[in-house]
Coordinates of C-alpha atoms and ligand atoms in Angstrom, one line a residue:
M1 CA -56.5 -74.9 -84.4
T2 CA -58.0 -71.6 -82.8
V3 CA -57.9 -68.7 -85.2
Q4 CA -55.6 -65.8 -83.7
Q5 CA -57.9 -63.2 -82.5
Y6 CA -55.6 -60.4 -82.0
A7 CA -53.1 -58.5 -84.2
I8 CA -50.5 -58.8 -81.5
S9 CA -48.7 -62.0 -81.9
E10 CA -46.2 -61.7 -79.1
Y11 CA -46.6 -58.7 -76.8
P12 CA -43.2 -56.8 -76.9
D13 CA -40.5 -56.9 -74.2
T14 CA -41.0 -53.3 -73.1
V15 CA -37.8 -53.7 -70.5
D16 CA -35.6 -54.7 -73.8
I17 CA -37.3 -51.7 -75.5
Y18 CA -36.5 -49.1 -73.3
A19 CA -32.9 -50.1 -72.7
R20 CA -32.7 -49.8 -76.5
L21 CA -34.3 -46.3 -76.5
K22 CA -32.1 -44.9 -73.8
N23 CA -29.0 -46.4 -75.7
L24 CA -30.2 -44.5 -78.7
L25 CA -31.0 -41.1 -76.7
N26 CA -27.6 -41.5 -75.0
Q27 CA -25.8 -41.1 -78.5
P28 CA -25.0 -38.3 -80.7
I29 CA -27.8 -38.2 -83.5
R30 CA -26.9 -39.8 -86.8
P31 CA -28.9 -38.1 -89.6
I32 CA -28.7 -39.0 -93.2
Q33 CA -25.4 -37.9 -94.8
R34 CA -25.6 -34.2 -96.1
E35 CA -25.0 -35.3 -99.8
R36 CA -28.0 -38.3 -99.7
M37 CA -30.3 -35.8 -97.9
Q38 CA -29.7 -33.4 -100.5
E39 CA -30.6 -35.8 -103.3
Y40 CA -33.6 -36.7 -101.4
L41 CA -34.7 -33.0 -101.3
T42 CA -34.1 -32.6 -105.1
Y43 CA -36.7 -35.0 -105.7
F44 CA -39.4 -32.6 -104.2
D45 CA -38.1 -30.3 -106.7
T46 CA -37.8 -32.2 -109.7
R47 CA -40.6 -34.5 -109.4
C48 CA -43.6 -33.2 -107.6
N49 CA -44.2 -29.9 -109.5
R50 CA -48.0 -30.3 -109.2
S51 CA -48.0 -30.6 -105.6
K52 CA -45.4 -27.9 -105.1
A53 CA -47.9 -25.6 -107.3
L54 CA -51.0 -26.6 -105.2
N55 CA -49.3 -26.0 -102.2
D56 CA -48.0 -22.6 -103.0
E57 CA -51.6 -21.6 -103.8
A58 CA -52.8 -22.9 -100.6
Q59 CA -50.2 -21.0 -98.5
K60 CA -52.2 -17.7 -99.4
I61 CA -55.5 -19.4 -97.9
I62 CA -55.0 -22.5 -95.9
P63 CA -52.9 -21.5 -92.8
G64 CA -49.4 -23.4 -93.1
G65 CA -50.5 -24.7 -96.8
V66 CA -52.0 -27.7 -95.2
Q67 CA -55.3 -28.8 -93.0
H68 CA -54.2 -31.9 -91.7
N69 CA -51.9 -32.2 -88.6
L70 CA -50.2 -35.6 -89.9
A71 CA -49.4 -34.0 -93.3
F72 CA -45.8 -33.4 -93.9
N73 CA -44.5 -30.1 -93.9
Y74 CA -40.9 -30.7 -94.8
P75 CA -40.0 -29.5 -97.2
F76 CA -43.9 -29.2 -98.5
P77 CA -46.7 -31.2 -98.2
I78 CA -47.5 -33.6 -101.1
A79 CA -50.9 -33.8 -102.3
I80 CA -52.5 -37.0 -103.0
E81 CA -55.1 -37.9 -105.9
K82 CA -55.6 -41.3 -105.9
A83 CA -55.7 -44.1 -103.1
D84 CA -56.2 -48.0 -103.6
G85 CA -55.7 -50.8 -101.3
A86 CA -51.9 -50.3 -99.9
Y87 CA -50.7 -47.4 -102.2
L88 CA -51.4 -44.0 -102.7
W89 CA -50.4 -41.7 -105.9
D90 CA -49.7 -37.9 -106.2
P91 CA -50.9 -35.1 -108.8
D92 CA -47.5 -36.0 -110.7
G93 CA -48.1 -39.7 -110.9
N94 CA -45.8 -40.8 -108.2
C95 CA -46.5 -43.7 -106.1
Y96 CA -46.3 -44.4 -102.3
I97 CA -46.7 -47.4 -100.0
D98 CA -49.2 -46.1 -97.4
F99 CA -48.3 -46.6 -94.0
L100 CA -49.8 -43.3 -92.7
Q101 CA -53.3 -45.0 -93.2
A102 CA -55.2 -41.8 -92.9
G103 CA -53.7 -41.8 -89.3
G104 CA -55.2 -45.2 -88.6
P105 CA -59.0 -46.2 -89.8
T106 CA -58.1 -48.0 -93.4
M107 CA -57.5 -51.2 -91.8
L108 CA -58.9 -52.8 -94.8
G109 CA -56.7 -51.2 -97.1
S110 CA -57.8 -47.5 -99.0
N111 CA -61.2 -47.6 -100.9
Y112 CA -62.0 -51.0 -100.1
K113 CA -65.1 -51.7 -102.7
P114 CA -67.2 -53.9 -100.7
V115 CA -67.7 -51.2 -98.1
R116 CA -67.6 -48.1 -101.1
D117 CA -70.5 -50.2 -102.7
K118 CA -72.6 -50.1 -99.4
V119 CA -71.8 -46.1 -99.3
I120 CA -72.8 -45.5 -102.9
E121 CA -76.0 -47.5 -102.2
M122 CA -76.9 -45.2 -99.1
L123 CA -76.1 -42.1 -101.0
Q124 CA -78.5 -42.9 -103.7
T125 CA -81.4 -43.7 -101.2
C126 CA -81.2 -41.9 -98.1
A127 CA -78.3 -39.3 -98.8
P128 CA -75.9 -38.8 -96.1
V129 CA -77.7 -37.0 -93.8
T130 CA -81.3 -36.3 -92.6
G131 CA -80.8 -35.3 -88.9
L132 CA -83.2 -38.0 -87.9
F133 CA -82.6 -41.6 -86.5
H134 CA -81.5 -44.1 -89.1
E135 CA -81.5 -48.0 -88.9
Y136 CA -77.6 -48.3 -89.1
E137 CA -77.4 -46.1 -85.8
L138 CA -78.7 -48.9 -84.2
K139 CA -76.8 -51.6 -86.1
L140 CA -73.6 -49.9 -85.7
A141 CA -74.1 -49.6 -81.9
Q142 CA -75.4 -53.4 -81.6
L143 CA -72.2 -54.4 -83.6
I144 CA -70.1 -52.7 -81.5
N145 CA -71.3 -54.1 -78.2
R146 CA -71.3 -57.7 -79.8
F147 CA -67.3 -56.8 -80.3
M148 CA -66.7 -55.3 -76.8
P149 CA -69.2 -55.9 -74.1
S150 CA -68.2 -53.1 -72.1
V151 CA -69.9 -50.8 -74.5
E152 CA -73.2 -51.3 -72.9
M153 CA -74.4 -48.3 -74.5
F154 CA -73.1 -46.2 -77.3
R155 CA -73.2 -42.4 -78.4
M156 CA -71.6 -41.9 -81.8
L157 CA -70.0 -38.4 -82.6
G158 CA -67.9 -36.7 -85.1
S159 CA -64.4 -37.0 -84.1
G160 CA -62.4 -38.7 -81.3
T161 CA -61.6 -35.2 -80.0
E162 CA -65.4 -34.8 -79.4
S163 CA -65.3 -38.4 -77.7
V164 CA -63.1 -37.6 -75.5
M165 CA -64.6 -34.7 -74.3
A166 CA -67.7 -36.4 -74.1
A167 CA -66.3 -39.1 -72.2
I168 CA -64.7 -36.5 -69.6
R169 CA -67.9 -34.8 -69.4
G170 CA -70.0 -37.8 -68.6
A171 CA -67.1 -39.0 -66.0
R172 CA -67.5 -35.8 -64.1
A173 CA -71.6 -35.6 -64.3
F174 CA -71.7 -39.2 -63.4
T175 CA -69.2 -39.2 -60.6
R176 CA -69.6 -35.5 -59.3
K177 CA -65.9 -35.1 -59.0
K178 CA -63.6 -32.9 -60.8
K179 CA -60.0 -34.1 -61.9
I180 CA -59.2 -36.0 -65.0
I181 CA -55.5 -37.7 -64.8
K182 CA -53.8 -38.4 -68.1
V183 CA -50.6 -40.0 -69.1
G184 CA -47.8 -37.2 -70.0
G185 CA -46.9 -37.3 -73.8
A186 CA -50.6 -39.0 -74.7
Y187 CA -52.5 -37.7 -77.2
H188 CA -56.2 -37.5 -76.6
G189 CA -57.3 -34.9 -79.4
W190 CA -57.3 -31.1 -78.9
S191 CA -60.2 -30.1 -76.8
D192 CA -59.3 -27.2 -74.0
S193 CA -58.8 -29.6 -71.4
M194 CA -56.6 -32.4 -73.3
V195 CA -54.1 -30.0 -74.8
F196 CA -52.0 -30.5 -72.0
S197 CA -48.5 -32.6 -71.8
L198 CA -49.0 -33.4 -75.4
H199 CA -46.0 -35.2 -77.0
V200 CA -43.4 -34.8 -74.4
P201 CA -44.4 -36.0 -70.7
G202 CA -44.0 -33.4 -68.1
T203 CA -44.8 -30.3 -70.2
G204 CA -48.4 -29.6 -69.2
R205 CA -49.5 -26.5 -70.7
M206 CA -46.4 -26.2 -73.3
E207 CA -48.8 -26.6 -76.2
A208 CA -52.0 -24.6 -74.7
K209 CA -51.5 -21.3 -76.8
G210 CA -55.0 -19.8 -76.6
I211 CA -56.6 -22.2 -73.9
P212 CA -57.0 -20.2 -70.7
R213 CA -55.7 -21.7 -67.4
G214 CA -59.1 -22.8 -66.1
A215 CA -59.7 -25.0 -69.0
T216 CA -56.8 -27.0 -68.0
A217 CA -56.8 -26.5 -64.1
N218 CA -58.5 -30.1 -63.3
T219 CA -56.4 -31.9 -65.7
Q220 CA -53.3 -33.8 -64.4
E221 CA -50.8 -36.0 -65.7
F222 CA -48.2 -38.7 -64.5
F223 CA -45.0 -39.8 -66.2
P224 CA -45.3 -42.7 -68.4
N225 CA -45.9 -46.0 -66.8
A226 CA -45.3 -44.0 -63.3
L227 CA -48.0 -45.9 -61.1
G228 CA -46.7 -44.8 -57.9
A229 CA -47.3 -41.2 -58.9
L230 CA -50.8 -42.0 -60.2
R231 CA -51.4 -43.4 -56.8
A232 CA -49.8 -40.3 -55.0
K233 CA -52.2 -37.9 -57.4
L234 CA -55.1 -39.9 -56.7
I235 CA -54.8 -39.6 -53.1
L236 CA -54.0 -36.0 -53.0
N237 CA -57.1 -35.6 -55.1
R238 CA -59.4 -36.8 -52.9
L239 CA -58.7 -33.5 -51.0
L240 CA -59.2 -31.7 -54.2
G241 CA -62.7 -32.4 -55.3
G242 CA -61.9 -36.0 -56.3
T243 CA -61.1 -37.7 -59.5
A244 CA -63.5 -38.2 -62.0
A245 CA -61.4 -40.3 -64.5
V246 CA -58.2 -41.9 -65.3
I247 CA -57.6 -41.8 -69.2
V248 CA -55.1 -44.0 -71.0
E249 CA -54.1 -44.9 -74.7
P250 CA -53.9 -48.6 -73.4
V251 CA -50.9 -49.7 -75.4
G252 CA -49.0 -46.3 -74.4
P253 CA -48.5 -42.4 -75.1
E254 CA -48.6 -41.7 -79.0
S255 CA -50.2 -45.1 -79.8
G256 CA -47.6 -47.0 -77.8
T257 CA -44.3 -45.2 -78.8
R258 CA -43.5 -45.5 -74.9
P259 CA -45.1 -48.9 -74.6
V260 CA -46.9 -49.8 -71.6
P261 CA -45.8 -53.5 -69.4
F262 CA -48.4 -55.9 -70.3
D263 CA -50.0 -55.3 -66.7
F264 CA -50.2 -51.6 -66.7
N265 CA -53.9 -51.5 -67.6
R266 CA -54.8 -54.1 -65.3
K267 CA -53.0 -52.0 -62.4
V268 CA -54.6 -48.9 -63.3
R269 CA -58.0 -50.5 -63.4
E270 CA -57.4 -51.7 -59.8
L271 CA -56.1 -47.9 -58.8
C272 CA -59.2 -46.7 -60.2
D273 CA -61.6 -49.2 -58.2
E274 CA -60.0 -48.4 -55.0
F275 CA -60.3 -44.5 -55.7
G276 CA -63.9 -45.0 -56.9
T277 CA -62.5 -43.5 -60.1
L278 CA -63.7 -44.1 -64.1
L279 CA -61.4 -45.7 -66.2
I280 CA -61.5 -44.5 -70.0
F281 CA -59.7 -46.4 -72.4
D282 CA -59.0 -44.0 -75.4
E283 CA -59.4 -46.8 -78.4
V284 CA -59.4 -44.3 -80.9
V285 CA -56.3 -46.1 -82.6
T286 CA -56.6 -49.6 -80.9
G287 CA -60.4 -50.0 -81.3
F288 CA -60.7 -52.9 -83.8
R289 CA -56.8 -52.4 -85.0
L290 CA -55.6 -54.7 -82.3
G291 CA -58.5 -56.9 -82.9
M292 CA -62.3 -57.0 -83.2
G293 CA -62.2 -56.5 -79.3
G294 CA -60.1 -53.5 -79.3
A295 CA -57.2 -53.1 -76.5
Q296 CA -59.8 -54.1 -74.1
G297 CA -60.3 -57.4 -75.4
Y298 CA -57.0 -58.2 -76.0
F299 CA -55.7 -57.2 -72.3
G300 CA -58.7 -58.5 -70.7
I301 CA -59.6 -55.4 -69.0
K302 CA -63.2 -53.8 -68.4
P303 CA -63.1 -50.0 -68.7
D304 CA -65.9 -47.8 -67.5
L305 CA -65.9 -45.6 -70.7
T306 CA -64.5 -46.4 -74.0
V307 CA -63.7 -43.8 -76.5
L308 CA -63.6 -44.9 -80.5
G309 CA -62.8 -43.1 -83.4
K310 CA -61.0 -43.8 -86.7
C311 CA -62.2 -47.2 -87.9
I312 CA -65.8 -47.1 -86.3
S313 CA -66.6 -45.4 -89.7
G314 CA -64.1 -47.4 -91.9
G315 CA -62.3 -44.5 -93.0
Y316 CA -65.3 -42.5 -94.0
P317 CA -66.0 -39.0 -92.3
M318 CA -67.2 -38.4 -88.8
A319 CA -65.3 -41.0 -87.1
G320 CA -66.1 -40.9 -83.1
G321 CA -68.2 -42.2 -80.2
V322 CA -68.2 -42.8 -76.5
G323 CA -69.6 -46.1 -75.0
G324 CA -69.6 -48.0 -71.8
R325 CA -71.5 -48.5 -68.6
A326 CA -75.2 -47.9 -69.1
E327 CA -75.6 -46.0 -65.9
V328 CA -72.7 -43.6 -67.3
I329 CA -73.7 -43.5 -71.1
S330 CA -77.9 -42.7 -70.4
C331 CA -76.4 -39.0 -69.1
F332 CA -76.1 -38.5 -72.7
A333 CA -79.5 -39.0 -73.7
A334 CA -80.5 -37.1 -77.2
G335 CA -83.6 -35.6 -78.7
I336 CA -85.8 -32.6 -78.3
G337 CA -86.2 -31.4 -74.7
G338 CA -84.1 -32.0 -71.9
S339 CA -84.5 -30.9 -68.0
G340 CA -80.9 -29.9 -67.3
E341 CA -80.4 -33.5 -65.8
R342 CA -78.2 -34.7 -68.9
A343 CA -74.8 -34.0 -70.0
Y344 CA -75.1 -31.6 -73.1
I345 CA -73.2 -33.3 -76.4
G346 CA -74.6 -33.2 -80.0
G347 CA -73.5 -32.3 -83.4
T348 CA -75.3 -31.8 -86.8
L349 CA -73.7 -34.6 -88.5
S350 CA -73.5 -36.9 -85.5
A351 CA -74.4 -40.7 -86.4
N352 CA -75.2 -39.9 -90.1
P353 CA -76.4 -42.5 -92.2
L354 CA -73.1 -42.4 -94.4
S355 CA -70.9 -42.9 -91.7
C356 CA -73.2 -45.5 -89.8
V357 CA -73.3 -47.5 -92.7
A358 CA -69.6 -47.4 -93.7
G359 CA -68.6 -48.1 -89.9
Y360 CA -70.9 -51.1 -89.8
Y361 CA -69.8 -53.0 -93.0
A362 CA -66.3 -51.7 -92.4
L363 CA -66.4 -53.6 -89.0
L364 CA -68.2 -56.8 -90.3
E365 CA -65.7 -57.1 -93.4
M366 CA -63.0 -56.6 -90.8
E367 CA -64.4 -59.5 -88.9
R368 CA -65.2 -61.8 -91.9
T369 CA -61.9 -61.3 -93.4
N370 CA -59.9 -61.4 -90.0
A371 CA -58.3 -57.8 -91.0
P372 CA -56.6 -57.0 -87.7
V373 CA -54.7 -60.0 -87.7
L374 CA -53.7 -59.9 -91.2
A375 CA -52.7 -56.4 -90.8
G376 CA -50.5 -57.2 -87.6
K377 CA -48.8 -60.3 -89.7
A378 CA -47.5 -57.2 -92.0
G379 CA -46.7 -55.2 -88.8
D380 CA -44.4 -58.1 -87.7
R381 CA -43.0 -58.6 -91.0
L382 CA -42.1 -54.9 -91.5
T383 CA -40.6 -55.0 -87.8
R384 CA -38.8 -58.0 -88.2
G385 CA -37.6 -56.6 -91.5
L386 CA -36.7 -53.3 -90.1
Q387 CA -34.9 -55.0 -86.9
A388 CA -32.5 -56.7 -89.5
I389 CA -31.8 -53.8 -91.5
I390 CA -30.5 -52.1 -88.1
E391 CA -28.6 -54.7 -87.2
K392 CA -26.8 -55.2 -90.7
H393 CA -26.0 -51.5 -90.9
G394 CA -24.8 -51.5 -86.9
L395 CA -27.4 -48.8 -86.2
P396 CA -28.9 -47.5 -83.0
F397 CA -32.2 -47.3 -84.1
V398 CA -35.1 -49.2 -82.5
A399 CA -37.9 -51.0 -84.3
F400 CA -40.9 -52.7 -82.2
N401 CA -44.5 -53.1 -82.7
Q402 CA -48.0 -53.6 -81.1
G403 CA -49.3 -56.0 -84.0
S404 CA -50.3 -53.4 -87.0
I405 CA -48.7 -50.2 -85.0
V406 CA -45.0 -50.3 -85.8
H407 CA -42.6 -48.0 -84.4
L408 CA -38.9 -47.1 -85.8
E409 CA -37.5 -44.5 -83.6
T410 CA -34.1 -42.9 -85.6
S411 CA -34.1 -39.7 -83.8
G412 CA -35.4 -40.5 -80.4
V413 CA -37.1 -37.0 -80.1
M414 CA -40.5 -38.8 -78.9
L415 CA -38.8 -40.4 -76.1
L416 CA -37.4 -36.9 -74.6
D417 CA -39.4 -35.7 -71.5
L418 CA -38.9 -33.2 -68.6
H419 CA -36.9 -36.0 -66.5
N420 CA -34.1 -34.3 -67.9
P421 CA -35.1 -30.6 -68.9
L422 CA -31.5 -29.5 -70.0
K423 CA -31.3 -32.3 -72.7
L424 CA -34.7 -31.4 -73.6
A425 CA -33.8 -27.8 -74.3
R426 CA -31.0 -28.7 -76.0
E427 CA -31.7 -31.7 -78.1
L428 CA -35.6 -31.2 -78.7
K429 CA -34.9 -29.1 -82.0
P430 CA -32.4 -31.2 -83.8
R431 CA -34.1 -34.4 -83.2
R432 CA -37.3 -33.1 -84.4
H433 CA -35.5 -31.9 -87.4
M434 CA -33.8 -35.2 -87.9
M435 CA -37.4 -36.5 -87.6
E436 CA -38.6 -34.5 -90.4
E437 CA -35.7 -35.2 -92.6
M438 CA -36.0 -38.9 -92.3
G439 CA -40.1 -38.6 -92.7
A440 CA -39.1 -36.7 -96.5
A441 CA -36.2 -39.4 -97.1
Y442 CA -39.0 -42.1 -96.7
M443 CA -41.6 -39.8 -99.0
A444 CA -38.8 -39.4 -101.6
S445 CA -38.3 -43.1 -101.7
G446 CA -42.0 -43.9 -102.0
L447 CA -43.0 -44.5 -98.5
V448 CA -45.4 -42.6 -96.5
T449 CA -45.3 -42.7 -92.9
V450 CA -46.8 -41.4 -89.5
A451 CA -44.4 -38.2 -89.1
G452 CA -41.5 -40.3 -90.2
S453 CA -41.3 -42.4 -86.9
R454 CA -44.3 -44.9 -87.4
M455 CA -46.3 -47.0 -89.6
Y456 CA -49.6 -48.5 -89.5
T457 CA -50.1 -51.6 -91.4
S458 CA -53.3 -53.1 -93.1
M459 CA -54.9 -56.1 -94.7
A460 CA -53.6 -54.7 -97.8
D461 CA -49.9 -55.0 -97.0
T462 CA -49.5 -58.4 -98.4
D463 CA -45.6 -59.9 -98.1
A464 CA -44.6 -58.5 -101.1
V465 CA -45.6 -55.0 -100.4
I466 CA -43.9 -55.2 -96.9
D467 CA -40.7 -56.7 -98.9
E468 CA -40.7 -53.8 -101.2
A469 CA -41.2 -51.5 -98.2
L470 CA -38.4 -52.9 -96.6
N471 CA -36.0 -52.4 -99.8
K472 CA -36.9 -48.8 -99.5
F473 CA -36.4 -48.5 -96.0
E474 CA -32.7 -49.9 -96.3
G475 CA -32.1 -47.2 -98.8
V476 CA -32.7 -44.6 -96.4
L477 CA -31.2 -46.2 -93.2
A478 CA -27.8 -47.1 -95.2
S479 CA -27.7 -43.5 -95.7
A480 CA -27.4 -42.6 -92.0
D481 CA -24.3 -40.8 -90.9
G482 CA -21.5 -43.1 -89.6
H483 CA -19.5 -42.1 -86.5
Ligands
LIG501 C1 -55.6 -41.7 -79.2 C2 -56.2 -40.6 -79.7 N1 -57.2 -40.3 -79.3 C3 -57.8 -38.9 -79.7 C4 -57.5 -38.8 -80.8 C5 -58.3 -37.8 -81.5 O1 -59.3 -38.1 -82.7 P1 -59.7 -37.3 -83.9 O2 -58.6 -36.8 -84.6 O3 -60.9 -38.0 -84.6 O4 -60.3 -36.1 -83.4 C6 -56.8 -39.5 -81.7 C7 -56.1 -38.5 -83.0 O5 -55.1 -39.2 -83.6 C8 -55.9 -40.6 -81.1 O6 -54.9 -40.9 -81.5

């Protein structure tokens, strides 16, 4: 019997998913009944005193009282004190099943001992950083190349955001072209040129506060899956300085919230070849989560450049890197000196020994344990369970997954776009608020999700953990308003 290599056991039927999502969007929202919502909010007032006190203090010194974009603000952020395997604990002693997974990197479960031991060993010998070369930089780059042969060379950086910046700079330096095309709604970090059409396709500079027009002047978007529109942009760009790269999240914007048909990436690859444009796969989420070969292995596509993050340092700090064709990546040659020939990137803590040793052993452990596939099976079980709950209670909600990336759309806010500006203007706020309420209700029930509409599963999510989670989800979903 061949061992399953990738987390996706069956590719989602995207036509069916979009039909169900359209149905969800065409209905009035079904928020949690008011009385039940009040009970969920009471949880925060009565059971989370320590978190509340910490947050009250933090409000005075930290903008918004919280540092991380994926932390819940509603009604206030919960502090986390302990993490282990599939669970998190807050300072008031409440326990949560962790489907945030720190935004994706902890595929082995939180605080996985075999990796932690190697990190401690490194701290005791070399300390976290010296600013000089360490053998684990080499070992990690070689390992990534073994899993993703398209990564002929690899340059490690501090975050996904930095690595996207580097990929774009490298693509421009190599092709000597200017334009970058992304998919509307996709997230590629928060660099000046990429805060463009975030979350909601068609919205361009809507979130670009503090970013001069010039910084996004060469960034363009096309609507999700609209390959005709992509082609039209590529044609037009020939007259406007050319397209340096097309950048995609390979399962679709926002980690597959708007999923792509299976052959989407192949068609984008073909277009890039036709127009002499580089294809950048942003595998910050999918890299190693979909399988050790990433989305590129799963779809059988060779991107020119790959952006990595999250899993490459196993959940330890400084997760980012860009790899790909040697002739492009060599423009990032580092070290003292330089002639103006190279594309300048860097970072005091980039590729520090701690991140490299953590990433190296995390990836080896993920390979040894087949973690991506185990996490994918947990994602399948969670999705099937959610679909059964949705059906049982006659709800319009939509659950689907790409392996360990599980989507649960209840408010549909993530699917609004500028195709229908009136609907967007009218419904963005109430649908967004419903999603916040869902997130709070899940939290009060002992479930931490990604922004109330997505769950990442890990190897630590045994059948028992998933069944426990489904019980909790049913409590929340069953309290949705009836019509
Ligand atoms: C697809 C994608 N690209 C880039 C980034 C940015 O990575 P970072 O948060 O490490 O800067 C993220 C972060 O969630 C992401 O999901």
